[in-house]
Amino acid sequence: MENVVILGNGIAGVTAAIYTARANLNPVVYSGPEHGGQLSLTTEVENFPGFPEGIQGPELVERGRKQAERFGSRFETDIAVEFKKHDDHYHLKMSSGKEVKTKTLIITTGASARWLGLESEEKFKGRGVSTCATCDGYFYRGKEIIVIGGGDSAMEEANFLTKFADKVTVVHRRDEFRASKIMQDKFFKNEKTDVLWNKKIVEVLGDDKGVIGAKLEDTKTKEVSEVKCDGIFLAIGHIPNTKIFKGHLDMDDNGYLITKNTKTNLPGVFAGGDVQDTSYRQAITAAGSGCMAAMEAERYLNHLE
Ligand code: NAP
C-alpha cells in the first residue's frame, strides 16, 4: 500500500513529489506519455522566479525531478488506465498491467493542447507552429503571426503576441467569437490585431527554415486562399487528461477537475496543475498547486493516523 501516488511528472507533479518526499511519505510518481508535461514542449521560460537569465522548460522540470529524487521520490513510467475507490484506499490499474493501491492520490495529469490534426502542422511543430504564446511569443519580434481560435485564449494570446509581432491576425471558423466581451473589446481595440472570419486552416505552408504561411478555406464558400505569416499559434482549447476519472470525480463541462484548495470530491484524492486550472495555466501556478496538493495529502494522512 502506497502512502502517496502522484500521476503526472510535469512541474505540478514534481513539486508535489518534493513536498511529500520531504514529509517522509515516500511518494511514487507515474509519468504518462507527455514526460515533463507542457513545459517539456516549450523553449525558454523567462517568468519562473529564481532564474533571471531564464531556463529551458525541459531543464526546469528535469531539475525539479532530480530535486524530488534527492528526497527519495520514486519515478516510474506507466499510465493509469483505471481508477477505483475502495473502503479505505484507492486502486489504480496501470497500462503495464500492474495494480497499485494507495491511501492518497495526487492527480497532476495536466491538460494537453488541442491540435488541428493536420499532417503539415505536425511537420512544423516547434518550427513556427506553437500552442503557447507565453512560451514562444518572444521569438516573433517584428514578425507576422496568425492565431487560430475564437475563445478567450485566442483573444488573450493574440493581444499578448502584439507585444512582439507587428501584426497578429486571428483566423476563426465562424463569424463571431465565443470569447467574453471584455476580452473581445481588448482585442478589437488593439491596433496590431486583425481578424479573418469564416476561415479554417487546411495546410501549414513552410520551407526548411519554418513556417511561411497558411492555406485557408472559407467555411461558407469553400474558396481556398493563402495568407503569409511567420508563425501560427493554436488557441483552440485544451483537453484535460481526466478520462479515467469520469463518473468518479466532479468535473466541469470541459472535463477539468473541480477542486477546492486542491481537494476533489473524494477524500484523499487531490489535484494540482493544469488538470484543475482553467484560468492561470502557468508553470509557477502549477508548481504552487502541486505544493498545496502535497500539503493537503500530508494533512489527510495525519488525520487518518
Ligand atoms: P474555448 O473557449 O473552448 O475556445 C476554443 C475556440 O477554438 C473556439 O472559438 C472554437 O471555435 C475554436 N476551435 C475549436 N476547435 C477548433 C478546430 N478544430 N479548428 C478551428 N477552431 C477550433 O477554449 P479557450 O479559449 O482555451 O478557453 C477555455 C476556457 O478557459 C474557457 O472557459 C475560457 O473562458 C477560459 N479562459 C479564460 C481566460 C480569461 O478569462 N483570461 C483566458 C483564457 C481562457 P467555435 O467557437 O466555433 O467552437
GROMACS .gro file of C-alpha atoms and ligand atoms in nm:
model
  353
    1MET     CA    1   0.000   0.000   0.000
    2GLU     CA    2   0.146   0.336  -0.104
    3ASN     CA    3   0.103   0.650   0.106
    4VAL     CA    4   0.102   0.882  -0.193
    5VAL     CA    5   0.076   0.816  -0.563
    6ILE     CA    6   0.128   1.112  -0.795
    7LEU     CA    7   0.004   1.083  -1.150
    8GLY     CA    8   0.198   1.303  -1.393
    9ASN     CA    9   0.552   1.435  -1.378
   10GLY     CA   10   0.507   1.789  -1.502
   11ILE     CA   11   0.604   2.077  -1.277
   12ALA     CA   12   0.294   2.024  -1.055
   13GLY     CA   13   0.375   1.655  -1.011
   14VAL     CA   14   0.743   1.702  -0.933
   15THR     CA   15   0.662   1.979  -0.684
   16ALA     CA   16   0.409   1.751  -0.512
   17ALA     CA   17   0.683   1.485  -0.507
   18ILE     CA   18   0.938   1.719  -0.348
   19TYR     CA   19   0.696   1.815  -0.071
   20THR     CA   20   0.560   1.467   0.004
   21ALA     CA   21   0.909   1.316  -0.008
   22ARG     CA   22   1.037   1.577   0.236
   23ALA     CA   23   0.742   1.481   0.460
   24ASN     CA   24   0.881   1.122   0.459
   25LEU     CA   25   0.581   0.988   0.269
   26ASN     CA   26   0.791   0.802   0.012
   27PRO     CA   27   0.583   0.907  -0.291
   28VAL     CA   28   0.581   0.732  -0.625
   29VAL     CA   29   0.532   0.938  -0.940
   30TYR     CA   30   0.394   0.782  -1.255
   31SER     CA   31   0.468   0.967  -1.572
   32GLY     CA   32   0.246   0.940  -1.872
   33PRO     CA   33   0.314   0.989  -2.241
   34GLU     CA   34   0.391   1.361  -2.208
   35HIS     CA   35   0.702   1.331  -1.994
   36GLY     CA   36   0.759   1.655  -1.809
   37GLY     CA   37   0.420   1.796  -1.906
   38GLN     CA   38   0.370   2.104  -2.119
   39LEU     CA   39   0.697   2.260  -2.004
   40SER     CA   40   0.876   1.988  -2.191
   41LEU     CA   41   0.724   2.129  -2.511
   42THR     CA   42   0.841   2.483  -2.452
   43THR     CA   43   1.171   2.653  -2.503
   44GLU     CA   44   1.285   2.929  -2.272
   45VAL     CA   45   1.091   3.001  -1.953
   46GLU     CA   46   1.160   3.360  -1.854
   47ASN     CA   47   0.899   3.413  -1.585
   48PHE     CA   48   0.981   3.144  -1.330
   49PRO     CA   49   1.123   3.328  -1.028
   50GLY     CA   50   1.481   3.246  -0.942
   51PHE     CA   51   1.610   3.222  -1.299
   52PRO     CA   52   1.697   3.578  -1.400
   53GLU     CA   53   1.859   3.458  -1.723
   54GLY     CA   54   1.565   3.227  -1.799
   55ILE     CA   55   1.571   2.849  -1.807
   56GLN     CA   56   1.472   2.598  -2.073
   57GLY     CA   57   1.132   2.440  -1.992
   58PRO     CA   58   1.257   2.080  -2.011
   59GLU     CA   59   1.554   2.167  -1.788
   60LEU     CA   60   1.331   2.331  -1.527
   61VAL     CA   61   1.114   2.025  -1.492
   62GLU     CA   62   1.410   1.786  -1.504
   63ARG     CA   63   1.580   1.978  -1.222
   64GLY     CA   64   1.255   1.955  -1.024
   65ARG     CA   65   1.256   1.581  -1.077
   66LYS     CA   66   1.616   1.548  -0.957
   67GLN     CA   67   1.526   1.754  -0.651
   68ALA     CA   68   1.234   1.519  -0.580
   69GLU     CA   69   1.458   1.214  -0.627
   70ARG     CA   70   1.712   1.359  -0.387
   71PHE     CA   71   1.450   1.329  -0.110
   72GLY     CA   72   1.352   0.976  -0.206
   73SER     CA   73   1.069   1.014  -0.460
   74ARG     CA   74   1.041   0.720  -0.696
   75PHE     CA   75   0.967   0.784  -1.064
   76GLU     CA   76   0.814   0.521  -1.287
   77THR     CA   77   0.687   0.529  -1.643
   78ASP     CA   78   0.339   0.379  -1.655
   79ILE     CA   79  -0.004   0.514  -1.733
   80ALA     CA   80  -0.305   0.474  -1.506
   81VAL     CA   81  -0.587   0.326  -1.711
   82GLU     CA   82  -0.843   0.253  -1.439
   83PHE     CA   83  -0.932   0.415  -1.109
   84LYS     CA   84  -1.147   0.265  -0.831
   85LYS     CA   85  -1.236   0.368  -0.480
   86HIS     CA   86  -1.217   0.102  -0.212
   87ASP     CA   87  -1.320   0.142   0.153
   88ASP     CA   88  -1.001   0.295   0.285
   89HIS     CA   89  -0.781   0.327  -0.021
   90TYR     CA   90  -0.775   0.375  -0.396
   91HIS     CA   91  -0.688   0.125  -0.659
   92LEU     CA   92  -0.519   0.201  -0.991
   93LYS     CA   93  -0.468  -0.031  -1.280
   94MET     CA   94  -0.168   0.066  -1.490
   95SER     CA   95  -0.113   0.017  -1.862
   96SER     CA   96   0.165  -0.232  -1.783
   97GLY     CA   97  -0.090  -0.448  -1.604
   98LYS     CA   98   0.047  -0.351  -1.264
   99GLU     CA   99  -0.205  -0.288  -0.983
  100VAL     CA  100  -0.135  -0.002  -0.742
  101LYS     CA  101  -0.304   0.058  -0.406
  102THR     CA  102  -0.270   0.393  -0.237
  103LYS     CA  103  -0.404   0.583   0.062
  104THR     CA  104  -0.386   0.916  -0.121
  105LEU     CA  105  -0.372   1.015  -0.483
  106ILE     CA  106  -0.244   1.342  -0.629
  107ILE     CA  107  -0.362   1.398  -0.984
  108THR     CA  108  -0.129   1.620  -1.185
  109THR     CA  109  -0.200   1.472  -1.526
  110GLY     CA  110  -0.223   1.814  -1.689
  111ALA     CA  111  -0.411   1.923  -1.995
  112SER     CA  112  -0.290   1.874  -2.345
  113ALA     CA  113  -0.326   2.147  -2.601
  114ARG     CA  114  -0.572   2.066  -2.871
  115TRP     CA  115  -0.407   2.046  -3.214
  116LEU     CA  116  -0.572   2.066  -3.553
  117GLY     CA  117  -0.458   1.724  -3.662
  118LEU     CA  118  -0.303   1.831  -3.994
  119GLU     CA  119  -0.001   1.650  -4.132
  120SER     CA  120   0.168   1.981  -4.217
  121GLU     CA  121   0.105   2.105  -3.863
  122GLU     CA  122   0.296   1.805  -3.728
  123LYS     CA  123   0.587   1.885  -3.961
  124PHE     CA  124   0.623   2.243  -3.833
  125LYS     CA  125   0.555   2.186  -3.462
  126GLY     CA  126   0.821   2.383  -3.276
  127ARG     CA  127   0.934   2.545  -3.605
  128GLY     CA  128   0.664   2.808  -3.633
  129VAL     CA  129   0.357   2.621  -3.509
  130SER     CA  130   0.302   2.664  -3.138
  131THR     CA  131   0.030   2.627  -2.878
  132CYS     CA  132   0.188   2.860  -2.624
  133ALA     CA  133   0.217   3.234  -2.684
  134THR     CA  134   0.370   3.299  -2.344
  135CYS     CA  135   0.642   3.046  -2.422
  136ASP     CA  136   0.724   3.130  -2.781
  137GLY     CA  137   0.591   3.481  -2.849
  138TYR     CA  138   0.924   3.642  -2.777
  139PHE     CA  139   1.075   3.486  -3.089
  140TYR     CA  140   0.836   3.680  -3.314
  141ARG     CA  141   0.962   4.033  -3.271
  142GLY     CA  142   0.867   4.237  -3.577
  143LYS     CA  143   0.701   3.938  -3.744
  144GLU     CA  144   0.352   3.849  -3.862
  145ILE     CA  145   0.154   3.585  -3.682
  146ILE     CA  146  -0.179   3.414  -3.715
  147VAL     CA  147  -0.372   3.281  -3.417
  148ILE     CA  148  -0.637   3.013  -3.468
  149GLY     CA  149  -0.944   3.010  -3.242
  150GLY     CA  150  -1.224   3.233  -3.121
  151GLY     CA  151  -1.232   3.184  -2.746
  152ASP     CA  152  -1.078   3.373  -2.455
  153SER     CA  153  -0.745   3.200  -2.510
  154ALA     CA  154  -0.728   3.319  -2.871
  155MET     CA  155  -0.802   3.679  -2.763
  156GLU     CA  156  -0.553   3.661  -2.481
  157GLU     CA  157  -0.279   3.506  -2.692
  158ALA     CA  158  -0.340   3.749  -2.981
  159ASN     CA  159  -0.318   4.051  -2.751
  160PHE     CA  160  -0.011   3.913  -2.580
  161LEU     CA  161   0.161   3.843  -2.912
  162THR     CA  162   0.120   4.206  -3.023
  163LYS     CA  163   0.389   4.288  -2.768
  164PHE     CA  164   0.632   4.129  -3.008
  165ALA     CA  165   0.478   4.090  -3.351
  166ASP     CA  166   0.399   4.370  -3.596
  167LYS     CA  167   0.067   4.212  -3.687
  168VAL     CA  168  -0.147   3.940  -3.536
  169THR     CA  169  -0.441   3.804  -3.737
  170VAL     CA  170  -0.694   3.580  -3.571
  171VAL     CA  171  -0.839   3.319  -3.803
  172HIS     CA  172  -1.175   3.193  -3.684
  173ARG     CA  173  -1.402   2.931  -3.834
  174ARG     CA  174  -1.725   3.126  -3.763
  175ASP     CA  175  -1.828   3.492  -3.795
  176GLU     CA  176  -1.839   3.562  -3.423
  177PHE     CA  177  -1.609   3.492  -3.132
  178ARG     CA  178  -1.716   3.291  -2.833
  179ALA     CA  179  -1.474   3.489  -2.617
  180SER     CA  180  -1.609   3.709  -2.337
  181LYS     CA  181  -1.698   4.064  -2.431
  182ILE     CA  182  -1.422   4.221  -2.228
  183MET     CA  183  -1.160   4.005  -2.400
  184GLN     CA  184  -1.307   4.085  -2.742
  185ASP     CA  185  -1.310   4.458  -2.663
  186LYS     CA  186  -0.941   4.449  -2.579
  187PHE     CA  187  -0.869   4.257  -2.895
  188PHE     CA  188  -1.064   4.493  -3.125
  189LYS     CA  189  -0.910   4.800  -2.962
  190ASN     CA  190  -0.560   4.675  -3.031
  191GLU     CA  191  -0.421   4.841  -3.344
  192LYS     CA  192  -0.197   4.550  -3.432
  193THR     CA  193  -0.475   4.289  -3.450
  194ASP     CA  194  -0.695   4.184  -3.736
  195VAL     CA  195  -0.941   3.903  -3.795
  196LEU     CA  196  -1.032   3.669  -4.079
  197TRP     CA  197  -1.386   3.534  -4.027
  198ASN     CA  198  -1.523   3.204  -4.155
  199LYS     CA  199  -1.184   3.058  -4.234
  200LYS     CA  200  -1.024   2.735  -4.134
  201ILE     CA  201  -0.667   2.638  -4.186
  202VAL     CA  202  -0.622   2.343  -4.420
  203GLU     CA  203  -0.245   2.343  -4.459
  204VAL     CA  204   0.056   2.495  -4.289
  205LEU     CA  205   0.298   2.627  -4.550
  206GLY     CA  206   0.669   2.634  -4.485
  207ASP     CA  207   1.022   2.582  -4.604
  208ASP     CA  208   1.337   2.442  -4.444
  209LYS     CA  209   1.355   2.743  -4.208
  210GLY     CA  210   0.999   2.708  -4.079
  211VAL     CA  211   0.650   2.846  -4.136
  212ILE     CA  212   0.595   3.092  -4.420
  213GLY     CA  213   0.215   3.096  -4.437
  214ALA     CA  214  -0.108   2.904  -4.430
  215LYS     CA  215  -0.364   2.778  -4.675
  216LEU     CA  216  -0.713   2.873  -4.560
  217GLU     CA  217  -1.054   2.753  -4.667
  218ASP     CA  218  -1.365   2.967  -4.637
  219THR     CA  219  -1.609   2.768  -4.424
  220LYS     CA  220  -1.906   2.908  -4.620
  221THR     CA  221  -1.790   2.938  -4.980
  222LYS     CA  222  -1.515   2.670  -4.964
  223GLU     CA  223  -1.289   2.913  -5.150
  224VAL     CA  224  -0.921   2.850  -5.077
  225SER     CA  225  -0.675   3.133  -5.018
  226GLU     CA  226  -0.325   3.177  -4.885
  227VAL     CA  227  -0.200   3.405  -4.610
  228LYS     CA  228   0.162   3.490  -4.537
  229CYS     CA  229   0.288   3.461  -4.179
  230ASP     CA  230   0.597   3.371  -3.979
  231GLY     CA  231   0.420   3.182  -3.705
  232ILE     CA  232   0.092   3.008  -3.630
  233PHE     CA  233  -0.039   2.989  -3.276
  234LEU     CA  234  -0.318   2.748  -3.197
  235ALA     CA  235  -0.563   2.852  -2.927
  236ILE     CA  236  -0.838   2.602  -2.990
  237GLY     CA  237  -0.868   2.478  -2.635
  238HIS     CA  238  -0.703   2.223  -2.412
  239ILE     CA  239  -0.809   1.874  -2.326
  240PRO     CA  240  -0.761   1.789  -1.958
  241ASN     CA  241  -0.628   1.440  -1.902
  242THR     CA  242  -0.910   1.318  -1.680
  243LYS     CA  243  -1.068   1.039  -1.881
  244ILE     CA  244  -1.020   0.765  -1.621
  245PHE     CA  245  -1.185   0.977  -1.351
  246LYS     CA  246  -1.515   1.030  -1.535
  247GLY     CA  247  -1.801   0.920  -1.313
  248HIS     CA  248  -1.574   0.923  -1.004
  249LEU     CA  249  -1.461   1.282  -0.966
  250ASP     CA  250  -1.651   1.607  -1.013
  251MET     CA  251  -1.556   1.782  -1.336
  252ASP     CA  252  -1.678   2.084  -1.528
  253ASP     CA  253  -1.830   2.056  -1.875
  254ASN     CA  254  -1.483   2.060  -2.033
  255GLY     CA  255  -1.353   1.776  -1.816
  256TYR     CA  256  -1.143   1.989  -1.577
  257LEU     CA  257  -1.144   1.855  -1.220
  258ILE     CA  258  -1.335   2.069  -0.976
  259THR     CA  259  -1.124   2.130  -0.668
  260LYS     CA  260  -1.132   2.337  -0.354
  261ASN     CA  261  -0.781   2.407  -0.230
  262THR     CA  262  -0.676   2.109  -0.445
  263LYS     CA  263  -0.928   1.875  -0.274
  264THR     CA  264  -1.155   1.681  -0.508
  265ASN     CA  265  -1.493   1.539  -0.403
  266LEU     CA  266  -1.325   1.216  -0.285
  267PRO     CA  267  -1.137   1.212   0.046
  268GLY     CA  268  -0.766   1.156  -0.006
  269VAL     CA  269  -0.775   1.250  -0.374
  270PHE     CA  270  -0.616   1.582  -0.461
  271ALA     CA  271  -0.535   1.757  -0.786
  272GLY     CA  272  -0.287   2.025  -0.888
  273GLY     CA  273  -0.167   2.193  -1.205
  274ASP     CA  274  -0.350   2.234  -1.533
  275VAL     CA  275  -0.585   1.940  -1.480
  276GLN     CA  276  -0.784   2.164  -1.244
  277ASP     CA  277  -0.686   2.509  -1.370
  278THR     CA  278  -0.895   2.684  -1.632
  279SER     CA  279  -0.760   3.031  -1.585
  280TYR     CA  280  -0.387   3.064  -1.500
  281ARG     CA  281  -0.207   2.767  -1.656
  282GLN     CA  282   0.142   2.894  -1.573
  283ALA     CA  283   0.445   2.694  -1.460
  284ILE     CA  284   0.455   2.881  -1.131
  285THR     CA  285   0.085   2.831  -1.055
  286ALA     CA  286   0.112   2.461  -1.144
  287ALA     CA  287   0.408   2.427  -0.907
  288GLY     CA  288   0.215   2.618  -0.640
  289SER     CA  289  -0.091   2.397  -0.661
  290GLY     CA  290   0.130   2.084  -0.667
  291CYS     CA  291   0.273   2.203  -0.336
  292MET     CA  292  -0.078   2.265  -0.198
  293ALA     CA  293  -0.195   1.919  -0.303
  294ALA     CA  294   0.108   1.763  -0.131
  295MET     CA  295   0.042   1.951   0.192
  296GLU     CA  296  -0.326   1.852   0.183
  297ALA     CA  297  -0.229   1.487   0.129
  298GLU     CA  298   0.006   1.504   0.427
  299ARG     CA  299  -0.268   1.655   0.646
  300TYR     CA  300  -0.513   1.391   0.532
  301LEU     CA  301  -0.270   1.109   0.620
  302ASN     CA  302  -0.203   1.267   0.960
  303HIS     CA  303  -0.579   1.267   1.025
  304LEU     CA  304  -0.605   0.901   0.924
  305GLU     CA  305  -0.347   0.812   1.183
  306NAP     P1  306  -1.268   2.755  -2.588
  306NAP     O1  307  -1.345   2.857  -2.515
  306NAP     O2  308  -1.316   2.615  -2.592
  306NAP     O3  309  -1.249   2.809  -2.738
  306NAP     C1  310  -1.189   2.733  -2.835
  306NAP     C2  311  -1.202   2.808  -2.967
  306NAP     O4  312  -1.133   2.733  -3.064
  306NAP     C3  313  -1.346   2.824  -3.013
  306NAP     O5  314  -1.365   2.952  -3.066
  306NAP     C4  315  -1.361   2.716  -3.120
  306NAP     O6  316  -1.445   2.755  -3.226
  306NAP     C5  317  -1.220   2.704  -3.172
  306NAP     N1  318  -1.191   2.569  -3.218
  306NAP     C6  319  -1.203   2.454  -3.151
  306NAP     N2  320  -1.163   2.350  -3.224
  306NAP     C7  321  -1.125   2.403  -3.344
  306NAP     C8  322  -1.074   2.348  -3.464
  306NAP     N3  323  -1.052   2.217  -3.475
  306NAP     N4  324  -1.046   2.432  -3.566
  306NAP     C9  325  -1.065   2.565  -3.555
  306NAP     N5  326  -1.112   2.623  -3.445
  306NAP    C10  327  -1.143   2.543  -3.340
  306NAP     O7  328  -1.117   2.741  -2.535
  306NAP     P2  329  -1.025   2.852  -2.466
  306NAP     O8  330  -1.031   2.978  -2.542
  306NAP     O9  331  -0.891   2.786  -2.445
  306NAP    O10  332  -1.092   2.871  -2.323
  306NAP    C11  333  -1.107   2.760  -2.234
  306NAP    C12  334  -1.165   2.810  -2.102
  306NAP    O11  335  -1.069   2.892  -2.035
  306NAP    C13  336  -1.288   2.898  -2.124
  306NAP    O12  337  -1.377   2.876  -2.019
  306NAP    C14  338  -1.233   3.039  -2.116
  306NAP    O13  339  -1.328   3.133  -2.074
  306NAP    C15  340  -1.122   3.021  -2.014
  306NAP     N6  341  -1.018   3.123  -2.036
  306NAP    C16  342  -1.031   3.241  -1.970
  306NAP    C17  343  -0.938   3.339  -1.989
  306NAP    C18  344  -0.952   3.466  -1.915
  306NAP    O14  345  -1.060   3.496  -1.869
  306NAP     N7  346  -0.849   3.543  -1.902
  306NAP    C19  347  -0.833   3.322  -2.075
  306NAP    C20  348  -0.822   3.202  -2.144
  306NAP    C21  349  -0.917   3.103  -2.124
  306NAP     P3  350  -1.603   2.770  -3.207
  306NAP    O15  351  -1.622   2.896  -3.132
  306NAP    O16  352  -1.653   2.774  -3.346
  306NAP    O17  353  -1.647   2.649  -3.131
   0.00000   0.00000   0.00000
